[in-house]
mmCIF file of C-alpha atoms in Angstrom:
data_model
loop_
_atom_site.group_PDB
_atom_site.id
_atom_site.type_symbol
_atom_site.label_atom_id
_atom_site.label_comp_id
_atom_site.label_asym_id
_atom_site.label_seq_id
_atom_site.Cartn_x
_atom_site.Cartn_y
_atom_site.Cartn_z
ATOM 1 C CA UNK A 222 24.729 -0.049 9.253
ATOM 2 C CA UNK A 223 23.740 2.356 6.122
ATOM 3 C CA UNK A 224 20.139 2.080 5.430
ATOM 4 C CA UNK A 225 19.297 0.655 1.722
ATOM 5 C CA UNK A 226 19.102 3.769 -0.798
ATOM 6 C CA UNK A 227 20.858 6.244 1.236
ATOM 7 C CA UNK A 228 22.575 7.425 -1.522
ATOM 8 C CA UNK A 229 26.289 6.623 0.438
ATOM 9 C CA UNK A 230 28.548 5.052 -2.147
ATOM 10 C CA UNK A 231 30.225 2.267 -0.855
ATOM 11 C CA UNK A 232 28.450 2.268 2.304
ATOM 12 C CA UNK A 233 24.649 1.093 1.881
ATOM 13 C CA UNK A 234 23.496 -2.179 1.517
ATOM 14 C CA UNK A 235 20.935 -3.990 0.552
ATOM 15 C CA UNK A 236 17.993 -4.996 2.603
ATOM 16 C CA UNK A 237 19.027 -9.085 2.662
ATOM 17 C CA UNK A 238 22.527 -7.208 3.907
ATOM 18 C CA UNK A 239 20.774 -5.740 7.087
ATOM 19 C CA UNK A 240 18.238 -8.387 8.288
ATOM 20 C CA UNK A 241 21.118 -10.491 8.542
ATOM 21 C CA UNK A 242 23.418 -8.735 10.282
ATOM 22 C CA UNK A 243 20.336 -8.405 12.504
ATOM 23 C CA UNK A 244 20.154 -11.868 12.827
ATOM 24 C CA UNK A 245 23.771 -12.630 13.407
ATOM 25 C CA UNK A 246 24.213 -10.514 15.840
ATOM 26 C CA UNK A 247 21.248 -10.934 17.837
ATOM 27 C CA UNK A 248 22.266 -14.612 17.846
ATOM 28 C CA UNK A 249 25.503 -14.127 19.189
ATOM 29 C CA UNK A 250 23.869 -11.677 21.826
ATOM 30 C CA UNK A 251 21.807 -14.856 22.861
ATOM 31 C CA UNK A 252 24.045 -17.015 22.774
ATOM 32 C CA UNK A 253 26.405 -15.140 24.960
ATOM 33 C CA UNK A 254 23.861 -13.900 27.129
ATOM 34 C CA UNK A 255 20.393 -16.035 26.611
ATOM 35 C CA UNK A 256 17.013 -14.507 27.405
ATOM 36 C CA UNK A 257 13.710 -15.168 26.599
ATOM 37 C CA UNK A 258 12.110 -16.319 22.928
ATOM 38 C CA UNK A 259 16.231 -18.024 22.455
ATOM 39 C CA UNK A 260 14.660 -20.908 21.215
ATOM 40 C CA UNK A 261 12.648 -19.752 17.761
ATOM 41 C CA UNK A 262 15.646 -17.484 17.111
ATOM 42 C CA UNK A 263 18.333 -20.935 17.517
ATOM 43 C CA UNK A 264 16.250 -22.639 15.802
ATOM 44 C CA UNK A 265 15.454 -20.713 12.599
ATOM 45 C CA UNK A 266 16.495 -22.059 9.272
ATOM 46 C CA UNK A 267 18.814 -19.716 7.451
ATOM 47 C CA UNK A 268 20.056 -21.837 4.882
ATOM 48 C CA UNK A 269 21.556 -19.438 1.941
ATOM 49 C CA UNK A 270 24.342 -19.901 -0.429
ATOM 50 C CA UNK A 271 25.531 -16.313 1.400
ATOM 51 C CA UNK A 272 24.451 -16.508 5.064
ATOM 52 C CA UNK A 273 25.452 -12.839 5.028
ATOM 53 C CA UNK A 274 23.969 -11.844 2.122
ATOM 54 C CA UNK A 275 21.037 -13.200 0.824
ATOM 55 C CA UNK A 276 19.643 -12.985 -2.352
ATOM 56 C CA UNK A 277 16.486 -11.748 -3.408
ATOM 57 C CA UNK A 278 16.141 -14.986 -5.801
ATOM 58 C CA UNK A 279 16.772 -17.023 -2.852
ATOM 59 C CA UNK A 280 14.468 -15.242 -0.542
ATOM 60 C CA UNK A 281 11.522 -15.163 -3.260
ATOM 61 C CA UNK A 282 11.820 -18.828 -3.686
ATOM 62 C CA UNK A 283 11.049 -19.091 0.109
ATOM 63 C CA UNK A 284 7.915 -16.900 -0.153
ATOM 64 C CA UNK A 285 6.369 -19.057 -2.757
ATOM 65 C CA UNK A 286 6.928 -22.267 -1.033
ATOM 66 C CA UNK A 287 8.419 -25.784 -0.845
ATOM 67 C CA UNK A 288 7.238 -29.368 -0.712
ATOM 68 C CA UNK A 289 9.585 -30.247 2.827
ATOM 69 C CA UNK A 290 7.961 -34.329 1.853
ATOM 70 C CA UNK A 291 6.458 -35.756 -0.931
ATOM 71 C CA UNK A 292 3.154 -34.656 -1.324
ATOM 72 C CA UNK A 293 0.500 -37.668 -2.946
ATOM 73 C CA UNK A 294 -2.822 -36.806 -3.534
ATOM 74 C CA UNK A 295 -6.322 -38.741 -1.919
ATOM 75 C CA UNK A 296 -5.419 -41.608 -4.581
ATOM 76 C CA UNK A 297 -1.397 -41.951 -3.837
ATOM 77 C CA UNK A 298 -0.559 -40.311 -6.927
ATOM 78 C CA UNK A 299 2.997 -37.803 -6.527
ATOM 79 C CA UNK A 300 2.260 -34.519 -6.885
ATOM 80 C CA UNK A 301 5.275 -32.922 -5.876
ATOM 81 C CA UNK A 302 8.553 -34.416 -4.594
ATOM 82 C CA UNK A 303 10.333 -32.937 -1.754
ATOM 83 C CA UNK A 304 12.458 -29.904 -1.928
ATOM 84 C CA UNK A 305 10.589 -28.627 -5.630
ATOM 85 C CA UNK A 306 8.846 -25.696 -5.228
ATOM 86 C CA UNK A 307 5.359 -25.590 -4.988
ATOM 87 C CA UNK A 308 3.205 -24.804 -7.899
ATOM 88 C CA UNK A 309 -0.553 -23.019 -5.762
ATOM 89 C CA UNK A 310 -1.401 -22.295 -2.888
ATOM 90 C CA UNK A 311 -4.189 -25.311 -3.301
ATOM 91 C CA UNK A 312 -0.905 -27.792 -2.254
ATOM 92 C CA UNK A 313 0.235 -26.092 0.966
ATOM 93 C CA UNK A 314 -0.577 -28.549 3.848
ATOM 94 C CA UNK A 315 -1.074 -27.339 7.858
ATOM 95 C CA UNK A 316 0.819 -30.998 8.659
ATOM 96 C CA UNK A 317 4.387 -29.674 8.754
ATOM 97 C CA UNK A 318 4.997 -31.169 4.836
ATOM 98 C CA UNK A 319 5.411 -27.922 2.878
ATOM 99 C CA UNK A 320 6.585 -24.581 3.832
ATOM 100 C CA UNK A 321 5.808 -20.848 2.403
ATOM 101 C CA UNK A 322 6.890 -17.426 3.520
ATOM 102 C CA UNK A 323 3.236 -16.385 2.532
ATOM 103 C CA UNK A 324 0.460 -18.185 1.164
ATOM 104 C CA UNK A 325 -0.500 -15.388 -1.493
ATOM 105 C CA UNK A 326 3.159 -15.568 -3.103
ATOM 106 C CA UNK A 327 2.666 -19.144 -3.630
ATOM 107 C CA UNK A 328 2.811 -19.596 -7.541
ATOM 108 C CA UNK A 329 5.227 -16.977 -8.107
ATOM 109 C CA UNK A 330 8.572 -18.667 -8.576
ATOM 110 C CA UNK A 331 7.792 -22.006 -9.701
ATOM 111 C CA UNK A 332 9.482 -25.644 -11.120
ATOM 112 C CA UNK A 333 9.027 -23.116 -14.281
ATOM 113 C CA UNK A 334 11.126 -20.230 -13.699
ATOM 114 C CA UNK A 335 10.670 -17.005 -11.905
ATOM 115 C CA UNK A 336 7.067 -15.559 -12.851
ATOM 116 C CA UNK A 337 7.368 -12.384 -11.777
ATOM 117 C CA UNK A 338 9.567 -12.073 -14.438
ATOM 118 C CA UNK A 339 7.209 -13.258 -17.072
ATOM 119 C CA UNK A 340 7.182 -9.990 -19.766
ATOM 120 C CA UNK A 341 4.422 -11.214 -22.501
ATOM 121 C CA UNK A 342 2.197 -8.326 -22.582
ATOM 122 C CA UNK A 343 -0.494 -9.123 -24.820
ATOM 123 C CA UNK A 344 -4.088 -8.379 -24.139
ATOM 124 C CA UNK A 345 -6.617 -10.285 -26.501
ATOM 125 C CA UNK A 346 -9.670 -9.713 -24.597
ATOM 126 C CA UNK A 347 -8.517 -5.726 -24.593
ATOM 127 C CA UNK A 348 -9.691 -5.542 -20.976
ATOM 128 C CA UNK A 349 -5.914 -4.715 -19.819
ATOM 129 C CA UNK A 350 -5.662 -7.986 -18.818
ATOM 130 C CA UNK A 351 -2.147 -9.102 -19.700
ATOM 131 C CA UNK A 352 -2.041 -12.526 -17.948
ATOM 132 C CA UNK A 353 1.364 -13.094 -19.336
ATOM 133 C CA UNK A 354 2.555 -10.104 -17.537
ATOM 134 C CA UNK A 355 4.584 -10.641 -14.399
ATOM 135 C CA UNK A 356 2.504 -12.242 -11.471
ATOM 136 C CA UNK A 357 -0.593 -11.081 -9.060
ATOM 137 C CA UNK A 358 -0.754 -12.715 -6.432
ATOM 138 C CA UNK A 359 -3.371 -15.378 -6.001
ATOM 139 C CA UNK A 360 -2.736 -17.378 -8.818
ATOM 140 C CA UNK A 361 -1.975 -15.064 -11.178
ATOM 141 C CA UNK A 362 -5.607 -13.924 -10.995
ATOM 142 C CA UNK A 363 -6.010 -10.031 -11.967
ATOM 143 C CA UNK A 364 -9.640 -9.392 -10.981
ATOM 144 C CA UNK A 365 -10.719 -10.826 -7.594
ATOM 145 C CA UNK A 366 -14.038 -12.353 -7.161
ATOM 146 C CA UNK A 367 -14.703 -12.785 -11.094
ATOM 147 C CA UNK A 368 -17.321 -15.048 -10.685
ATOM 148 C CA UNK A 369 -19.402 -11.734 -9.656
ATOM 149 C CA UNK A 370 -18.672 -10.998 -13.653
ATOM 150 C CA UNK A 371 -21.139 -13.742 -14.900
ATOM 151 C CA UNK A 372 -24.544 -14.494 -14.248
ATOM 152 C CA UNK A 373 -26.159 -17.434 -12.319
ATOM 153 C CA UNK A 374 -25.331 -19.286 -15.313
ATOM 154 C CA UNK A 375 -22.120 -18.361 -15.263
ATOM 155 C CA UNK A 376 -22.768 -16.017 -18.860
ATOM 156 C CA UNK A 377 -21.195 -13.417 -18.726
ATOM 157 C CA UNK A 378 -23.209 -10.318 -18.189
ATOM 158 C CA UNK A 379 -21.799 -7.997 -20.692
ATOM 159 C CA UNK A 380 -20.272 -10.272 -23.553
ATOM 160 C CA UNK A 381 -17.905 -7.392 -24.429
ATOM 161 C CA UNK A 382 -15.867 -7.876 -21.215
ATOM 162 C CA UNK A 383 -15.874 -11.262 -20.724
ATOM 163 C CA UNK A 384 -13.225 -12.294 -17.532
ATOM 164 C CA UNK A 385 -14.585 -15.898 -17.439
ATOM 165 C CA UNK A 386 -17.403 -17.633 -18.611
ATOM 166 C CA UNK A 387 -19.207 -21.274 -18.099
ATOM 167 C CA UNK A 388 -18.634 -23.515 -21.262
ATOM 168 C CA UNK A 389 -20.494 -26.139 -20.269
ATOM 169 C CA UNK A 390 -17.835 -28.322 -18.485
ATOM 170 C CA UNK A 391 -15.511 -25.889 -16.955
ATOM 171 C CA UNK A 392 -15.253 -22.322 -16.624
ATOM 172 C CA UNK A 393 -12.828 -20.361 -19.382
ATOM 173 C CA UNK A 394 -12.127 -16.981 -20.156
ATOM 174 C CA UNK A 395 -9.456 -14.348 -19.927
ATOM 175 C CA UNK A 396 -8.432 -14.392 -15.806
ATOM 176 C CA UNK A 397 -8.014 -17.234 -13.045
ATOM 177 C CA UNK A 398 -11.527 -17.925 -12.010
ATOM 178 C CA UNK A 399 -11.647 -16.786 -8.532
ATOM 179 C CA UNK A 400 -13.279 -19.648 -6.716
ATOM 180 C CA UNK A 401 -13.273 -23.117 -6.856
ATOM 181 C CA UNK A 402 -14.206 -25.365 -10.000
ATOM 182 C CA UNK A 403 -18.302 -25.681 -8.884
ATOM 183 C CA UNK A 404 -20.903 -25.220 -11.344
ATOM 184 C CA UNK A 405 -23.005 -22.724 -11.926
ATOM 185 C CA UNK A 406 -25.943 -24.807 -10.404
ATOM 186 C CA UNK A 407 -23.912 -25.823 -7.646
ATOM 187 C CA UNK A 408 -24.757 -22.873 -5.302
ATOM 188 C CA UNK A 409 -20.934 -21.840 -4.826
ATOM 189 C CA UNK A 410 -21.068 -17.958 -4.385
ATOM 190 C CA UNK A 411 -18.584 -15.602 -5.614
ATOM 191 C CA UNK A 412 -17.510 -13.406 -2.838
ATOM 192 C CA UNK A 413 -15.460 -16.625 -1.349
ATOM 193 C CA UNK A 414 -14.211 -15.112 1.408
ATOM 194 C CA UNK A 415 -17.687 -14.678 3.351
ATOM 195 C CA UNK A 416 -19.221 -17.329 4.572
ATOM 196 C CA UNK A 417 -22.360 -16.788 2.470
ATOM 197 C CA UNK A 418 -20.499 -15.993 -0.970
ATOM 198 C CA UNK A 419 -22.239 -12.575 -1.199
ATOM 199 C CA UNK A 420 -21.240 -9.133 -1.452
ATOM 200 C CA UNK A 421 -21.130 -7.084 1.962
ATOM 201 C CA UNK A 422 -22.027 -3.399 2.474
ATOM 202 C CA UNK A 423 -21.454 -3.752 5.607
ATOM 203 C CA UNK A 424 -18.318 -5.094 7.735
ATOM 204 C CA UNK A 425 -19.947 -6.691 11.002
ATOM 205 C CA UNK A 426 -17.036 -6.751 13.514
ATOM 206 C CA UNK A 427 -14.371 -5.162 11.739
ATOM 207 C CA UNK A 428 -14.521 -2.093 12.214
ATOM 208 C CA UNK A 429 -14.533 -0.380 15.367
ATOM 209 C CA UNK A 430 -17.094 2.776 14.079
ATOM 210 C CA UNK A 431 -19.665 0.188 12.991
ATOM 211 C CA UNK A 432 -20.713 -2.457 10.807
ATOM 212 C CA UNK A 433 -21.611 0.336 8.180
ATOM 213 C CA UNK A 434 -19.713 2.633 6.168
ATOM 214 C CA UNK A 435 -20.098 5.839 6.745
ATOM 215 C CA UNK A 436 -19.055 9.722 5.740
ATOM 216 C CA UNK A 437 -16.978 11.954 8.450
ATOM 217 C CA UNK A 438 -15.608 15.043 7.441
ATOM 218 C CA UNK A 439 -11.625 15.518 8.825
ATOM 219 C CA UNK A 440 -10.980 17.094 12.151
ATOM 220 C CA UNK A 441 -9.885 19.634 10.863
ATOM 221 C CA UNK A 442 -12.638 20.592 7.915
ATOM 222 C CA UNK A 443 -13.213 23.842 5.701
ATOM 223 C CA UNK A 444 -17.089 23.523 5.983
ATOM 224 C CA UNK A 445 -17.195 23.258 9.393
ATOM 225 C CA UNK A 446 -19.983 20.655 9.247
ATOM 226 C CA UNK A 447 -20.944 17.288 7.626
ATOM 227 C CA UNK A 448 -22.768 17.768 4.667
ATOM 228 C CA UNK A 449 -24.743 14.425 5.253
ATOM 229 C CA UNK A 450 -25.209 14.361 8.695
ATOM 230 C CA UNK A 451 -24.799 17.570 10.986
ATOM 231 C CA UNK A 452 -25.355 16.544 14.291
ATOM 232 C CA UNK A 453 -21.620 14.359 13.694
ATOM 233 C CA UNK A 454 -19.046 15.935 12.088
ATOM 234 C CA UNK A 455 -15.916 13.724 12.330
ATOM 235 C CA UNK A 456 -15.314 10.112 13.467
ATOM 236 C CA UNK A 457 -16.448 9.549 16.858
ATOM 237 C CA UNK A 458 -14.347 6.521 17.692
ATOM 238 C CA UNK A 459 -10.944 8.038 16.111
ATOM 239 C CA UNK A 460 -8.061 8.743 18.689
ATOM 240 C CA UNK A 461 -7.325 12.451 19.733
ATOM 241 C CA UNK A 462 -5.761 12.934 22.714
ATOM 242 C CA UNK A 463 -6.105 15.956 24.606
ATOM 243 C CA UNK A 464 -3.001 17.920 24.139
ATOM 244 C CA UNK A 465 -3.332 17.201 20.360
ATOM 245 C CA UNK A 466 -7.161 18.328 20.156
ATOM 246 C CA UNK A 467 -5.724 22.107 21.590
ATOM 247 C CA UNK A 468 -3.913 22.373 18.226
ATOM 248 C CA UNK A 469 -6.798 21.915 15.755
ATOM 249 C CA UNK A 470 -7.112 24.899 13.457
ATOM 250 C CA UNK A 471 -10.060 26.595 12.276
ATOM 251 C CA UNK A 472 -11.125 27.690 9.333
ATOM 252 C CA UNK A 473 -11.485 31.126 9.705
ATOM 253 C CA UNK A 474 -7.696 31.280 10.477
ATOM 254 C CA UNK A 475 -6.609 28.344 7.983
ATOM 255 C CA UNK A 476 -9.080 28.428 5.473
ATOM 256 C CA UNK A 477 -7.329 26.603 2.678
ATOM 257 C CA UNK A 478 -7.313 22.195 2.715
ATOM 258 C CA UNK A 479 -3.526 21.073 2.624
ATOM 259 C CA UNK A 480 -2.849 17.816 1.540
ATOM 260 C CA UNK A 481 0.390 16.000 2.029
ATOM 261 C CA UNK A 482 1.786 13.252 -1.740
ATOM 262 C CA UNK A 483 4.705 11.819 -2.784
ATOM 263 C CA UNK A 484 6.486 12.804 -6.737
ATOM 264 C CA UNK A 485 7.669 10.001 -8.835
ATOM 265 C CA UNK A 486 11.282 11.098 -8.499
ATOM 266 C CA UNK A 487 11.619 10.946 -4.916
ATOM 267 C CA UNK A 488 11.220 8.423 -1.948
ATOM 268 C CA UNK A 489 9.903 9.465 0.809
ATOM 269 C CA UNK A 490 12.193 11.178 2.533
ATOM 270 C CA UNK A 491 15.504 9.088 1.959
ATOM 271 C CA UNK A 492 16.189 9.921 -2.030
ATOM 272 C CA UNK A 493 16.994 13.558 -0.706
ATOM 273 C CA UNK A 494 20.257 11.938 0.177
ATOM 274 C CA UNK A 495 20.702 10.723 -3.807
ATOM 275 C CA UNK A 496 21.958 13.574 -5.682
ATOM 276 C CA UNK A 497 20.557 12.254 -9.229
ATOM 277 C CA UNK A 498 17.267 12.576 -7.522
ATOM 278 C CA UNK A 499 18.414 16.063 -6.032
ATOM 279 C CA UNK A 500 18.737 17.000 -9.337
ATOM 280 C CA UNK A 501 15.734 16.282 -10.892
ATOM 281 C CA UNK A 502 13.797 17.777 -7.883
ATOM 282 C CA UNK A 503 16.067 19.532 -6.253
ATOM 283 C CA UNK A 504 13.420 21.755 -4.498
ATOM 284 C CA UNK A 505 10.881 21.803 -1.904
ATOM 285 C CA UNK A 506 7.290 23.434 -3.510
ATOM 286 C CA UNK A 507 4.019 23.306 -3.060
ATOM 287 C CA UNK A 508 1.163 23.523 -5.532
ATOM 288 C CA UNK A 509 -1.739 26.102 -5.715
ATOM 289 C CA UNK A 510 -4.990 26.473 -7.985
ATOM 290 C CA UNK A 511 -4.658 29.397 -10.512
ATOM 291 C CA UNK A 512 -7.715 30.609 -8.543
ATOM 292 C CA UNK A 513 -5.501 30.943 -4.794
ATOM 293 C CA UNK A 514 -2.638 32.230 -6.642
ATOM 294 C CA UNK A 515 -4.597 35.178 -7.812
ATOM 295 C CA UNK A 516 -6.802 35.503 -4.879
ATOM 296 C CA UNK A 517 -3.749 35.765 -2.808
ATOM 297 C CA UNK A 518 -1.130 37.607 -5.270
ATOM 298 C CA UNK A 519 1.084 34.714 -5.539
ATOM 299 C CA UNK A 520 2.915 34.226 -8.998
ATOM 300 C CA UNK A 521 4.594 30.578 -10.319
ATOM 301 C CA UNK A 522 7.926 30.725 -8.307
ATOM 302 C CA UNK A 523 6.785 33.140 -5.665
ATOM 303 C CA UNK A 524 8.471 32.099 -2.329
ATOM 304 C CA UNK A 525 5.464 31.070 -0.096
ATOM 305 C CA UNK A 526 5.093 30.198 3.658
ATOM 306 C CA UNK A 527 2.243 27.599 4.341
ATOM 307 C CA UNK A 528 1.445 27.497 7.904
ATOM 308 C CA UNK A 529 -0.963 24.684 10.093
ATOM 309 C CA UNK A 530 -2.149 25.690 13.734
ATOM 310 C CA UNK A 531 0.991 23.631 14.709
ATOM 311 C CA UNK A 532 3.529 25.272 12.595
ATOM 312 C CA UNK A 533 4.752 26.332 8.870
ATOM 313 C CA UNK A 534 7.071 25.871 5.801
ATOM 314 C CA UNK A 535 8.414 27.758 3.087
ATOM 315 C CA UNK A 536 8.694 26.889 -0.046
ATOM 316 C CA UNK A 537 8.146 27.297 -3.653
ATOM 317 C CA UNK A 538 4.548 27.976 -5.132
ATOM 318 C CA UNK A 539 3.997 26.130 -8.186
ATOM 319 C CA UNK A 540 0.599 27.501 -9.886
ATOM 320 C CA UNK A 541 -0.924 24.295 -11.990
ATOM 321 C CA UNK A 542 -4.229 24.064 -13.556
ATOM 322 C CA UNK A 543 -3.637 20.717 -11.844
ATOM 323 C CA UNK A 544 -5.418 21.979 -8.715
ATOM 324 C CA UNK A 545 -9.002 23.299 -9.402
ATOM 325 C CA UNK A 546 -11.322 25.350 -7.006
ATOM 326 C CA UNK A 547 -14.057 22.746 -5.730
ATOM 327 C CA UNK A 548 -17.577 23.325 -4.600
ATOM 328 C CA UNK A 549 -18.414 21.703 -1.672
ATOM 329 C CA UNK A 550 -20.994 22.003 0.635
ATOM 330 C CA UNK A 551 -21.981 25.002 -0.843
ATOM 331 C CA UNK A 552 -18.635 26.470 -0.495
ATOM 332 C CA UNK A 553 -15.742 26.804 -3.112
ATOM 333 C CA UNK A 554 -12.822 25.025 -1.654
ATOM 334 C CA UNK A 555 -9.164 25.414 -2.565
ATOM 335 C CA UNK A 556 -6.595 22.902 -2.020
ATOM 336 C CA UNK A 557 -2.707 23.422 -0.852
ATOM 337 C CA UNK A 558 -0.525 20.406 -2.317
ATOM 338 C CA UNK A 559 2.542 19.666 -0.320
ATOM 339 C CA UNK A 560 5.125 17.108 -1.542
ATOM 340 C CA UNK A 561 6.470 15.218 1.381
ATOM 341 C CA UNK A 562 10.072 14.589 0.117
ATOM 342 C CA UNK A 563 12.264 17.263 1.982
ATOM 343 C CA UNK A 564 13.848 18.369 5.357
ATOM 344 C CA UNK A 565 17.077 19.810 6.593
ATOM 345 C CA UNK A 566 19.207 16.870 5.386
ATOM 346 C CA UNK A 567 20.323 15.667 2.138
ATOM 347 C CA UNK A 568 22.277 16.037 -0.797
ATOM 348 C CA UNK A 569 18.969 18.498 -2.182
ATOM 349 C CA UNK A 570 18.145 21.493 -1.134
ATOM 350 C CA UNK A 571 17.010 22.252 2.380
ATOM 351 C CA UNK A 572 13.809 22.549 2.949
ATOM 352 C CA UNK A 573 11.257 21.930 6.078
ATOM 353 C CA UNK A 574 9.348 18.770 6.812
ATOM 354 C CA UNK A 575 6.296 18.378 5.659
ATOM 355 C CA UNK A 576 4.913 16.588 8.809
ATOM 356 C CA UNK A 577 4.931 19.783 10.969
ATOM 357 C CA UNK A 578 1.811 20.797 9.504
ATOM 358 C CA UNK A 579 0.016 17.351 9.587
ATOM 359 C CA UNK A 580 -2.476 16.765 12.790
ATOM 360 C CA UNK A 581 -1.893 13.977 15.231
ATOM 361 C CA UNK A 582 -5.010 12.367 15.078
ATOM 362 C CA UNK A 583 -5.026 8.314 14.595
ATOM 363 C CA UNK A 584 -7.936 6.651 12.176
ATOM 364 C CA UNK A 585 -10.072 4.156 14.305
ATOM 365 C CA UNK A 586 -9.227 0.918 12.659
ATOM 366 C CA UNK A 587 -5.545 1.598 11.417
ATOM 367 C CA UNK A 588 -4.314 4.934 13.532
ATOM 368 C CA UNK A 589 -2.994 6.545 10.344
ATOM 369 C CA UNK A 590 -2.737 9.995 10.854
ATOM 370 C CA UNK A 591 -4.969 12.637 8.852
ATOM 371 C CA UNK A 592 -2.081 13.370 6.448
ATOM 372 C CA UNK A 593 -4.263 14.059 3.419
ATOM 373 C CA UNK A 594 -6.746 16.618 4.814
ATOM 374 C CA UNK A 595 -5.789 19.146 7.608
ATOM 375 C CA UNK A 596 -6.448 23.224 7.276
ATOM 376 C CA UNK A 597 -3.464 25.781 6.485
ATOM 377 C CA UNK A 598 -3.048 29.176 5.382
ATOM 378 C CA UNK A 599 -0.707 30.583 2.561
ATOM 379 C CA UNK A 600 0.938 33.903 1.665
ATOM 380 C CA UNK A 601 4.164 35.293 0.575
ATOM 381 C CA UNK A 602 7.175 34.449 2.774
#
């Protein structure tokens, strides 16, 4: 199957397309063949207009969430009758009576209409807080834990920028309170989410460097030491493994910070195949300070070849006053910016991935690469 955005008329389809093909077809492989986890996959509801192709509409419905009973309150009274759509996450049940795709979504396409699609953008607190705007998820609410905007007595602490405020019965204001109805007297902190409604500077066991946050310079750094802390340069608990760590540059051959970002009119990698795209950036470049350019004798259009311990591209050299010379750590600093979007396929013109410069080392918690700070040279190609 074409992949969604490919750019291949007549052949790409959209993402409700693929998943269920996926799920036909791995249904008919079961049921031809069985095998483990048969019964979840049998047994899944799938119940669109186009069991082929479903529609977003359809699908977003299913994220927010339906009553699958009539749901009373405490006193008897209906609150929702099965099959509507739920309303907040506050009437999801863990008894088997509603159903959502994900609790946050809840509230997004309700009895009412789609919210998402909501388009009143007025502001009259002048905050940017356009409530009538599309939907964030909780609850419409744009700024979480609010309640941290008001004082013990729920005033709010700079009258000017008032998200929500105590009126002496409920609390008002321009956002979703974020926490429940209580008082200000009622000892309900605002940071709901810990068990002690304060704000954290640390993370106890979430983190697998420590409970406390904490600066490390990149592997692969231009000062060759941590400015804070010397005797630990980069994160002790992120993954390296050995045949990676033997392709670490230095500074004294790659002196310059490369930094790997994505351009408005590109994707990724997969709008290189779109040739409206191609033609609005239809070639691979990278950006230098005015500074580099003149250290190194590169004019604006100069070809260039940027090059990592574990390999190089060429490409463009686009000098911006967008990229500035920084001091740091008693060093002046320059920065190579290299757009991500090409490679040796596509409807643009060829270019080199960006990726062979990147290191392979993995962040602790997440084991995202360091895509955003490695060491490379540049010169004329």
């Amino acid at each position: 199957m074409a992949l969604e955005g490919c750019g291949c008329a007549g052949e790409a389809l959209n993402d409700g397309e693929i998943l269920a093909g996926l799920y036909h077809r791995l249904r008919q492989m079961y049921q031809a063949e069985g095998g483990k986890g048969v019964e979840p996959l049998m047994k899944m509801s799938w119940h669109y207009d186009q069991p082929d192709r479903p529609e977003s509409e359809e699908v977003a419905k299913e994220s927010n969430g339906y009553a699958l009973e009539d749901l009373f309150d405490a006193s008897g009274t209906l609150l929702v009758k099965k099959g509507q759509l739920l309303d907040s996450f506050a009437q999801l049940r863990d008894d088997g009576s509603t159903a959502s795709g994900c609790w946050i979504y809840t509230g997004s396409w309700t009895s009412k209409g789609n919210q998402m699609a909501n388009r009143d953008n007025a502001d009259p607190s002048g905050l940017g807080n356009t409530l009538g705007w599309a939907w964030a998820w909780p609850m419409n609410r744009r700024v979480l834990y609010n309640r941290a905007s008001a004082d013990l007595q729920g005033k709010p602490w700079d009258a000017k920028r008032m998200l929500i405020q105590w009126n002496g019965t409920k609390w008002v204001g321009n956002d979703i309170p974020d926490f429940s109805a209580a008082a200000p007297d009622s000892g309900v902190g605002p940071f709901i989410m810990q068990q002690e409604g304060l704000g954290r500077l640390f993370a106890l066991d979430k983190l697998a460097e420590g409970p406390f946050p904490e600066h490390y310079e990149p592997f692969e750094t231009p000062l060759g030491t941590n400015p804070l802390h010397p005797n630990v340069v980069s994160n002790p608990a992120a993954r390296l493994y050995e045949a990676d760590a033997k392709r670490m540059g230095r500074k004294q051959q790659f002196p310059y910070v490369g930094t790997t970002y994505r351009l408005t009119e590109h994707f990724h990698t997969w709008t290189k195949h779109a040739r409206l795209n191609a033609i609005v950036q239809p070639e691979q470049f990278v950006e230098i300070s005015e500074g580099l350019a003149k250290a190194k004798g590169i004019a604006h259009g100069d070809r260039v070849k940027v090059s990592s311990k574990r390999g190089f591209i060429k490409a463009v050299a686009v000098v911006t006053p967008r990229l500035q010379t920084l001091r740091a750590g008693g060093q002046d600093v320059e920065t190579v910016g290299i757009p991500l979007h090409w490679g040796f396929e596509g409807v643009a013109r060829k270019g080199y991935l960006a990726n062979t410069l990147t290191p392979s080392i993995g962040d602790a918690n997440s084991q995202t690469p360091e895509y955003k700070a490695f060491l490379v040279n540049i010169e004329k190609a």
